[in-house]
Coordinates of C-alpha atoms in Angstrom, one line a residue:
Chain A
S1 CA 57.2 -5.6 -8.8
Y2 CA 53.3 -5.6 -8.7
E3 CA 50.2 -6.2 -10.9
L4 CA 47.6 -4.0 -12.0
T5 CA 44.4 -6.0 -12.9
Q6 CA 41.6 -4.8 -15.6
P7 CA 38.6 -6.6 -16.7
P8 CA 39.1 -7.7 -20.3
S9 CA 36.1 -6.2 -21.8
V10 CA 33.3 -3.6 -21.1
S11 CA 30.5 -2.9 -23.4
V12 CA 28.0 0.0 -23.5
S13 CA 25.6 1.7 -25.7
P14 CA 26.2 5.1 -27.2
G15 CA 25.5 7.8 -24.6
Q16 CA 25.8 5.5 -21.7
T17 CA 28.5 5.5 -18.9
A18 CA 31.3 3.2 -19.2
R19 CA 33.3 2.4 -16.1
I20 CA 36.7 0.5 -16.3
T21 CA 38.4 -0.7 -13.0
C22 CA 41.9 -1.3 -12.3
S23 CA 43.0 -3.0 -9.1
A24 CA 46.5 -3.1 -7.6
D25 CA 47.7 -6.2 -5.8
A26 CA 49.3 -4.2 -3.1
L27 CA 49.0 -0.8 -1.4
P28 CA 48.9 2.3 -3.7
K29 CA 52.4 3.1 -5.2
D30 CA 52.5 6.1 -7.3
Y31 CA 49.3 7.5 -8.9
A32 CA 47.5 5.9 -11.6
Y33 CA 47.5 6.6 -15.4
W34 CA 45.1 5.8 -18.0
Y35 CA 45.8 5.5 -21.8
Q36 CA 43.5 4.9 -24.8
Q37 CA 44.9 2.8 -27.9
K38 CA 43.1 2.4 -30.9
P39 CA 44.2 -0.3 -33.3
G40 CA 47.5 0.4 -35.1
Q41 CA 48.1 3.5 -32.9
A42 CA 50.2 4.3 -30.1
P43 CA 48.7 4.8 -26.7
V44 CA 47.4 8.2 -25.7
L45 CA 47.4 9.5 -22.3
V46 CA 43.7 10.4 -20.9
I47 CA 44.2 10.6 -17.3
Y48 CA 47.2 11.3 -14.9
K49 CA 47.7 11.6 -11.5
D50 CA 44.6 9.5 -10.6
T51 CA 42.2 12.1 -11.7
E52 CA 43.6 14.8 -13.7
R53 CA 43.0 15.1 -17.5
P54 CA 45.8 16.3 -19.9
S55 CA 44.7 19.4 -22.1
G56 CA 43.0 18.2 -25.1
I57 CA 41.2 15.3 -23.6
P58 CA 37.2 15.7 -23.6
V59 CA 35.6 16.2 -20.4
R60 CA 33.6 13.0 -20.6
F61 CA 36.8 11.4 -19.6
S62 CA 37.2 11.1 -15.8
A63 CA 38.6 9.0 -13.1
S64 CA 38.4 8.3 -9.2
S65 CA 40.6 6.4 -6.6
S66 CA 39.6 4.4 -3.8
G67 CA 42.2 2.3 -2.0
T68 CA 43.9 -0.2 -4.3
T69 CA 41.5 0.4 -7.1
V70 CA 41.2 3.1 -9.5
T71 CA 38.3 3.6 -12.2
L72 CA 38.1 5.4 -15.5
T73 CA 34.8 6.8 -16.3
I74 CA 33.7 7.7 -19.6
S75 CA 30.4 9.7 -19.6
G76 CA 28.1 9.8 -22.6
V77 CA 30.2 7.4 -24.5
Q78 CA 30.7 8.0 -28.3
A79 CA 31.4 5.4 -30.9
E80 CA 34.8 7.1 -31.2
D81 CA 35.8 5.8 -28.0
E82 CA 35.8 2.4 -28.8
A83 CA 39.5 1.4 -28.0
D84 CA 41.5 -0.6 -25.6
Y85 CA 42.2 1.3 -22.4
Y86 CA 45.2 0.6 -20.1
C87 CA 45.9 1.6 -16.6
Q88 CA 49.4 2.2 -15.7
S89 CA 51.5 3.0 -12.4
A90 CA 54.8 3.0 -11.0
D91 CA 56.8 2.4 -7.8
S92 CA 57.2 5.4 -5.4
S93 CA 60.8 5.8 -6.4
G94 CA 60.2 6.1 -10.0
T95 CA 62.5 3.0 -10.9
Y96 CA 59.8 0.6 -12.1
W97 CA 56.6 1.2 -14.4
V98 CA 53.9 -1.2 -15.0
F99 CA 50.8 -1.4 -17.1
G100 CA 47.4 -3.2 -16.5
G101 CA 46.5 -5.9 -19.1
G102 CA 43.8 -3.6 -20.9
T103 CA 40.2 -3.3 -21.4
K104 CA 38.6 -3.5 -24.5
L105 CA 35.8 -1.0 -24.7
T106 CA 33.1 -1.9 -27.1
V107 CA 30.2 0.5 -28.1
L108 CA 27.2 -1.3 -28.9
Chain B
Q1 CA 55.5 19.4 -34.0
V2 CA 56.5 17.3 -31.2
Q3 CA 57.1 13.9 -32.3
L4 CA 59.1 10.8 -31.7
V5 CA 60.1 8.5 -34.6
E6 CA 61.5 4.9 -34.1
S7 CA 63.6 2.9 -36.5
G8 CA 65.8 -0.1 -36.5
G9 CA 63.2 -2.8 -36.2
G10 CA 63.1 -5.8 -38.6
V11 CA 63.1 -9.8 -38.5
V12 CA 66.3 -11.3 -36.9
Q13 CA 67.0 -14.7 -35.7
P14 CA 67.2 -15.9 -32.2
G15 CA 70.5 -15.1 -30.3
T16 CA 71.2 -12.0 -32.4
S17 CA 71.2 -8.2 -31.8
L18 CA 69.5 -5.2 -32.9
R19 CA 69.8 -1.5 -32.3
L20 CA 66.6 0.7 -32.2
S21 CA 66.7 4.4 -32.5
C22 CA 64.3 7.1 -31.4
V23 CA 64.6 10.5 -33.0
A24 CA 62.9 13.5 -31.2
S25 CA 61.8 16.5 -32.9
G26 CA 59.9 19.7 -31.8
F27 CA 61.3 19.5 -28.3
T28 CA 64.8 19.2 -26.7
L29 CA 65.4 15.5 -25.9
G30 CA 67.8 16.5 -23.1
G31 CA 65.0 18.0 -21.2
Y32 CA 63.2 14.8 -20.5
G33 CA 63.5 11.2 -19.1
M34 CA 62.8 8.6 -21.8
H35 CA 61.3 5.1 -21.7
W36 CA 61.1 2.1 -24.2
V37 CA 57.9 0.3 -24.1
R38 CA 57.0 -2.8 -26.2
Q39 CA 53.9 -4.4 -27.2
A40 CA 53.6 -8.0 -28.4
P41 CA 50.9 -8.8 -30.7
G42 CA 47.5 -8.9 -29.1
K43 CA 48.8 -7.8 -25.6
G44 CA 49.1 -5.0 -23.6
P45 CA 52.2 -2.4 -23.3
E46 CA 55.0 -3.7 -21.4
W47 CA 57.5 -1.1 -19.8
L48 CA 61.3 -2.0 -20.8
A49 CA 63.6 0.7 -19.6
Y50 CA 64.1 4.2 -18.5
M51 CA 66.9 6.7 -18.7
W52 CA 67.3 9.9 -17.0
Y53 CA 67.3 13.1 -19.0
D54 CA 71.0 13.5 -18.6
G55 CA 71.9 9.9 -18.8
S56 CA 73.0 9.6 -15.4
K57 CA 70.7 6.6 -14.3
E58 CA 68.9 4.0 -16.1
Y59 CA 66.4 1.2 -15.0
Y60 CA 65.2 -1.9 -16.5
T61 CA 62.5 -4.6 -16.0
D62 CA 63.6 -7.9 -15.3
S63 CA 62.8 -9.8 -18.3
V64 CA 65.5 -7.7 -20.4
K65 CA 68.0 -6.7 -17.4
G66 CA 71.3 -7.8 -18.8
R67 CA 70.1 -8.4 -22.4
F68 CA 69.0 -4.8 -23.4
T69 CA 70.8 -1.5 -22.8
I70 CA 69.1 2.1 -23.0
S71 CA 71.3 4.8 -24.2
R72 CA 71.0 8.5 -25.5
D73 CA 72.9 11.1 -27.3
N74 CA 71.3 14.4 -26.6
S75 CA 73.2 16.1 -28.9
K76 CA 71.4 14.0 -31.8
N77 CA 68.0 14.4 -30.1
T78 CA 68.3 10.5 -30.3
L79 CA 67.4 7.7 -27.9
Y80 CA 68.7 4.0 -28.6
L81 CA 67.9 0.5 -27.3
Q82 CA 70.5 -2.1 -28.0
M83 CA 68.8 -5.6 -27.8
N84 CA 71.3 -8.4 -27.4
S85 CA 70.5 -12.1 -27.1
L86 CA 67.1 -11.7 -28.6
R87 CA 64.4 -14.4 -28.1
A88 CA 61.2 -15.4 -29.7
E89 CA 59.3 -13.7 -26.8
D90 CA 61.0 -10.2 -27.8
T91 CA 58.9 -10.2 -30.8
A92 CA 56.7 -7.0 -30.3
V93 CA 56.2 -3.4 -31.3
Y94 CA 58.9 -1.2 -29.8
F95 CA 57.8 2.3 -28.7
C96 CA 60.0 5.1 -27.3
A97 CA 57.9 7.5 -24.9
R98 CA 58.6 10.7 -23.3
D99 CA 58.2 11.5 -19.5
F100 CA 55.2 13.8 -18.9
I101 CA 56.1 16.9 -17.0
V102 CA 53.5 19.0 -15.5
G103 CA 54.9 22.4 -14.4
D104 CA 58.1 21.3 -13.0
I105 CA 57.0 18.0 -11.8
V106 CA 57.8 14.9 -13.6
T107 CA 55.0 12.4 -13.4
N108 CA 55.5 8.7 -13.9
A109 CA 53.3 9.2 -17.2
F110 CA 54.1 9.0 -20.9
D111 CA 53.0 11.9 -22.8
I112 CA 54.5 11.5 -26.2
W113 CA 54.9 8.3 -27.8
G114 CA 56.4 7.3 -31.2
Q115 CA 54.6 5.2 -33.9
G116 CA 56.7 2.1 -33.0
T117 CA 59.0 -0.2 -35.0
M118 CA 58.2 -3.8 -35.1
V119 CA 60.7 -6.7 -34.4
T120 CA 60.1 -10.1 -35.1
V121 CA 62.6 -12.6 -33.7
S122 CA 62.1 -15.9 -35.6
S123 CA 64.3 -18.8 -37.2

């Protein structure tokens, strides 16, 4: 197994850009995925395969990958983006899945 | 409407058992691998178990291996999680989640989640 490490919190003002990192403790396994979770709700997939955006996810959500670190970027942050964000990956053989500890995004 | 609905949670004593169900609607369960994920209060999600679309293979995280069993009945569009020897640390909201398939490719993401069912293990 391996771990994904995220900063506990990120704060930005409306309209600014938020960046949330996710670092793996080993070489890259599978792609990285990102979820948004608001209180009392299930997580929602916002990024898959490192950089792809599912249909229905606003274009202000993007992501990048470099080595063992992936970064979720939210451009022009809106109040509705305030939520917990989790990165997730899996081993290359598809037998083990792991989530990061989560980052609370606060919109000031 | 594509959705998953979990049920079967509750308050139980340590050492006892519980079976969770997850009913799929709006899609054919048998076309998808399915996961169970839990989230303890104030914590992040923890992946627990996965079963192939046809039930032929299953995988577990170490903390539940030997205690929890994932199963499915595709004819009933239902996924199950049998939880035995429950411990206080199993207290969490339990979600079922669907494989995210893009084209014909199964990714390792989860695209549809249920609303979750709460399991509290306490004496």
